[in-house]
Tab-separated table of C-alpha atoms in Angstrom:
chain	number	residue	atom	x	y	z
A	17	UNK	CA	-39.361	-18.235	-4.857
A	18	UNK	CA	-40.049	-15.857	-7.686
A	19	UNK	CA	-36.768	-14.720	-10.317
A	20	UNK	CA	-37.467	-11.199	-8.696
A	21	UNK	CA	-36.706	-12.369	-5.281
A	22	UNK	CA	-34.054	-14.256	-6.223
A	23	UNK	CA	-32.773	-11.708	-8.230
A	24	UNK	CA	-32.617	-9.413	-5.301
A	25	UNK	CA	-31.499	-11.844	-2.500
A	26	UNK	CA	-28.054	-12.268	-4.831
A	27	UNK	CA	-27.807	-8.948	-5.347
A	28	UNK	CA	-27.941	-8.149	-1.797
A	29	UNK	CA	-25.194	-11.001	-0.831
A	30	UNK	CA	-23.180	-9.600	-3.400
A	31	UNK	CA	-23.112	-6.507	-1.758
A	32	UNK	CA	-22.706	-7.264	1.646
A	33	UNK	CA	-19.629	-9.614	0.748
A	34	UNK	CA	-18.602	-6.202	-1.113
A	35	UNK	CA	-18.985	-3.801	1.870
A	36	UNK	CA	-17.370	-6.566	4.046
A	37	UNK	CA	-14.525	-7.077	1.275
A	38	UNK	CA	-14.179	-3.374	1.961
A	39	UNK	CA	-14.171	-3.437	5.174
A	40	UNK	CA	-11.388	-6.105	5.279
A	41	UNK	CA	-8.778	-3.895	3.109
A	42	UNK	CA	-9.876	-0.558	4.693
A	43	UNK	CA	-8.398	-2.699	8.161
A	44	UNK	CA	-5.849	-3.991	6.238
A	45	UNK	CA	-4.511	-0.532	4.924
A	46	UNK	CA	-4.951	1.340	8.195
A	47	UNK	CA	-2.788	-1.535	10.014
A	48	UNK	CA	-0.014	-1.274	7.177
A	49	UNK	CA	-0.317	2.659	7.197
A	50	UNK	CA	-0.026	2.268	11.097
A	51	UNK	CA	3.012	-0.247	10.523
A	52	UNK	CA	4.442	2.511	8.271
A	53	UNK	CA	4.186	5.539	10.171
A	54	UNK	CA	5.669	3.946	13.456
A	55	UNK	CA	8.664	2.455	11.042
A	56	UNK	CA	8.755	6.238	10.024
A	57	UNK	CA	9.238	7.743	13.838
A	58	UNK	CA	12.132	4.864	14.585
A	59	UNK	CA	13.637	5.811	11.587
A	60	UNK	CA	13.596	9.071	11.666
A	61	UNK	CA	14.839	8.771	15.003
A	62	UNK	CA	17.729	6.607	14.753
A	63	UNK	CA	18.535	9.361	11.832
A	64	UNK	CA	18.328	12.201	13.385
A	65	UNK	CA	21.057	10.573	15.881
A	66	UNK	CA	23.408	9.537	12.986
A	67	UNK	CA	23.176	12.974	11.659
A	68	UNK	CA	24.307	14.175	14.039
A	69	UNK	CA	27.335	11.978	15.122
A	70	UNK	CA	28.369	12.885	11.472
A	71	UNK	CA	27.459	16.456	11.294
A	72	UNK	CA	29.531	16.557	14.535
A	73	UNK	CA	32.716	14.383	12.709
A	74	UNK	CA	32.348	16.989	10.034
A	75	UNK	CA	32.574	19.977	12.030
A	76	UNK	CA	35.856	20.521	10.902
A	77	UNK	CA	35.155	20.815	7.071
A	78	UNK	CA	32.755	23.182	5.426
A	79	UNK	CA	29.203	23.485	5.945
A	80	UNK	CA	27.864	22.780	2.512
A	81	UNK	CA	29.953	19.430	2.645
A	82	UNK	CA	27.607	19.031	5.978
A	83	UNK	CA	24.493	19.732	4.358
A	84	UNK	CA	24.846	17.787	1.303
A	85	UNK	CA	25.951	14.763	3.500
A	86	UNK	CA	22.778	15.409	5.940
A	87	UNK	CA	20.494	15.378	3.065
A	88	UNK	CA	22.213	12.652	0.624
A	89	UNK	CA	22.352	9.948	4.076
A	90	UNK	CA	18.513	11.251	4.692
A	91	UNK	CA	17.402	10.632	0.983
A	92	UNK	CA	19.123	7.138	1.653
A	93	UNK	CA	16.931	5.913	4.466
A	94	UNK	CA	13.994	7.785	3.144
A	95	UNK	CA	14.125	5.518	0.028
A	96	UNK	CA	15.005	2.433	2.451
A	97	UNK	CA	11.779	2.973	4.503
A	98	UNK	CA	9.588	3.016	1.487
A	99	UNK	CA	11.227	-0.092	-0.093
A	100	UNK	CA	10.600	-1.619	3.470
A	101	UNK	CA	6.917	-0.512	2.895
A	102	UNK	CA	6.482	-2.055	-0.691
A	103	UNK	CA	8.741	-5.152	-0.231
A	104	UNK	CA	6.315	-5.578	2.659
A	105	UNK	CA	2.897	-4.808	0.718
A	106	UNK	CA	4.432	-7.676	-1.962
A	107	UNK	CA	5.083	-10.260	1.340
A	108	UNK	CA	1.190	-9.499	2.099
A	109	UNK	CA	0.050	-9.824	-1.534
A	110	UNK	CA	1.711	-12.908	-1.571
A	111	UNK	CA	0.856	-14.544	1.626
A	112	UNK	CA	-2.903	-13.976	0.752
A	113	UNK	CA	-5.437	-16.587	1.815
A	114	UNK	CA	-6.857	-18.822	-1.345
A	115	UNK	CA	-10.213	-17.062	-0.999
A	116	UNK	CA	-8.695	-13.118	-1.206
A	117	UNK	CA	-6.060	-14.117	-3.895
A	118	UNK	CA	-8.719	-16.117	-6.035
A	119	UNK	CA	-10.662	-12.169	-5.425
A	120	UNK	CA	-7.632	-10.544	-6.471
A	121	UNK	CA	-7.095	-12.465	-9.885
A	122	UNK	CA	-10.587	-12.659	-10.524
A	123	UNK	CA	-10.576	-8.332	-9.999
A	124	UNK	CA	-7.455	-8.049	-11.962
A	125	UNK	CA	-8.899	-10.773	-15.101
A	126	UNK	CA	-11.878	-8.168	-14.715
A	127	UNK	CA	-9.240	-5.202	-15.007
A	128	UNK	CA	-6.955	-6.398	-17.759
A	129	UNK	CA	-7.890	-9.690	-19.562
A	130	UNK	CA	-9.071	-9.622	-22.988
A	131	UNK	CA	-11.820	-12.428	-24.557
A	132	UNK	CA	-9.025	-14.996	-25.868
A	133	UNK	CA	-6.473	-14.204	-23.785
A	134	UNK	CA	-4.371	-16.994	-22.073
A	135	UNK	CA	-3.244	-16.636	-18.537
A	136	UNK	CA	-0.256	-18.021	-16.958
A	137	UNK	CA	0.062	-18.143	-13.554
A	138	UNK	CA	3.156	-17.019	-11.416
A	139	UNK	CA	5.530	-20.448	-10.169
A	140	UNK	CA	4.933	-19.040	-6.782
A	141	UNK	CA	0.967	-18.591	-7.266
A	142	UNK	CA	-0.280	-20.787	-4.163
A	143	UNK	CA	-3.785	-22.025	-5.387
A	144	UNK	CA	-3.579	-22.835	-9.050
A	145	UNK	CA	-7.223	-25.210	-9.053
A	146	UNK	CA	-8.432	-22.405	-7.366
A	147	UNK	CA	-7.374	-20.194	-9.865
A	148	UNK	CA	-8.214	-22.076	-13.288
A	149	UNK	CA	-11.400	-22.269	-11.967
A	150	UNK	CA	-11.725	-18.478	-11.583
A	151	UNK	CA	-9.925	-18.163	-15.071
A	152	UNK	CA	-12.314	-20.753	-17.072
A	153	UNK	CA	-15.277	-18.569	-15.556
A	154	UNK	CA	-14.005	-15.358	-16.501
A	155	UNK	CA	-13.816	-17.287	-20.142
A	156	UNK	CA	-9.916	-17.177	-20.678
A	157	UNK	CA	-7.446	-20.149	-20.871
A	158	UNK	CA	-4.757	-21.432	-18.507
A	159	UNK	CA	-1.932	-21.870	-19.755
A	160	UNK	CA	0.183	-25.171	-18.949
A	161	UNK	CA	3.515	-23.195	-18.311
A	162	UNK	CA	3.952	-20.450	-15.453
A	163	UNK	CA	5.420	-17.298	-15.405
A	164	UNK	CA	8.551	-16.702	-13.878
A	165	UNK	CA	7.232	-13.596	-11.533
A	166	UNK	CA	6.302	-12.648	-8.489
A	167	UNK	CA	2.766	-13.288	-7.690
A	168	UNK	CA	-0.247	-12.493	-9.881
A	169	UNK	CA	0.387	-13.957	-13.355
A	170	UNK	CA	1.134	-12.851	-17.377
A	171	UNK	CA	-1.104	-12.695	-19.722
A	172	UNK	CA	-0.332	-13.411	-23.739
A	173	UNK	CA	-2.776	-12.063	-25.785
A	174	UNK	CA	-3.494	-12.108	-29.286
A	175	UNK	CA	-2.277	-8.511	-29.805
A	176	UNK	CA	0.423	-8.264	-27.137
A	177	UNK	CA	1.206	-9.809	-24.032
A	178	UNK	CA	0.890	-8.344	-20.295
A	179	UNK	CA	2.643	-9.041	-16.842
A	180	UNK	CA	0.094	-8.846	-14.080
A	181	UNK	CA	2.522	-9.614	-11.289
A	182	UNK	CA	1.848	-8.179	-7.753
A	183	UNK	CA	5.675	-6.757	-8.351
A	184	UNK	CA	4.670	-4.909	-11.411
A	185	UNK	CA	1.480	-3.738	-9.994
A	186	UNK	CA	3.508	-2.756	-6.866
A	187	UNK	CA	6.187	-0.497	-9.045
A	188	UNK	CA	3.504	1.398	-10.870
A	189	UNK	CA	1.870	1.956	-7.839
A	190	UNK	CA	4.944	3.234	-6.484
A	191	UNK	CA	5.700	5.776	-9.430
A	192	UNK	CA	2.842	6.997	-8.887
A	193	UNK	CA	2.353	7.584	-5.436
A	194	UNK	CA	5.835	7.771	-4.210
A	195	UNK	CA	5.988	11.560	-3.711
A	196	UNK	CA	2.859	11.438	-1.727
A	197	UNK	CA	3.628	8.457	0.071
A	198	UNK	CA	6.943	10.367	1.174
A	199	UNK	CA	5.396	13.403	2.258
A	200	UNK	CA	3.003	11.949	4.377
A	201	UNK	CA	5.495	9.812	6.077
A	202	UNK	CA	8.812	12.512	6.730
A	203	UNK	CA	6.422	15.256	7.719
A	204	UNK	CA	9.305	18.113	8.055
């Protein structure tokens, strides 16, 4: 077999385990966005009902007081249903099988790792062999102590130091996409 062939036979597995890798999370998205958006309805639902117990209780006092109620109690459950969302994206993240989460922390070394940097894993991380294998390919350290996080793992550099937890990747996701997030899911 000539280096050419070769050459193009791992390319090609490398991107059909891409397209399928793709596949897998486009699935995985549209069940959790499916999840979400039915969560949404019963919400909404079971909302609309308390509303309106209160906004009848409340009949009596003024209607700004009604309002403000109304849209403080539906602020309340709006933010409830997206913390359901993310606390439930984290469960996922976490509950990953060994090959996906070695994927995801070899992606993420890829993403933020520096050459020298030392990587310590979260207590919770499931498949730590796995893992320092991935690292000691991707040319970085383990490091003998763990991280007191949530999934993913910290890394301590020689110029600063970096948490890579599936938390902290979670709550930047979530500043930035909470707004959107919303307004897809509370459709007025």
């Amino acid at each position: 077999m000539s280096l050419d062939t070769l050459k193009e036979r791992i390319l090609s597995d490398a991107a059909k385990e891409a397209e399928a890798l793709l596949a897998a999370a486009a699935s995985k998205a549209a069940q959790i966005e499916e999840e979400a958006e039915r969560t949404a309805k019963e919400d909404r639902a079971r909302e609309e009902s308390e509303v309106a117990v209160r906004i009848r209780a409340m009949e009596e006092g003024s209607a700004a007081t009604v309002r403000l109620e109304s849209k403080k109690f539906n602020l309340k459950e709006r933010r409830r249903v997206i913390d359901t969302i993310y606390d439930r994206a984290l469960d996922a993240l976490l509950a990953l099988p060994e090959k996906q989460s070695v994927e995801l922390l070899t992606a993420l070394l890829k993403e933020y790792a520096e050459t020298g940097d030392e990587v310590s894993l979260a207590e919770d991380y499931p498949y730590p062999a796995a893992a320092e294998k991935a690292i000691v390919k991707a040319g970085l350290k383990l490091s003998s102590s763990r991280a007191k996080i949530r999934g993913g793992f910290y890394l301590i550099g020689k110029k600063c130091n970096r948490d890579i937890s599936y938390e902290t990747l979670l709550k930047a996701d979530r500043e930035e996409h909470q707004a959107e997030l919303a307004a897809k899911l509370f459709k007025s």
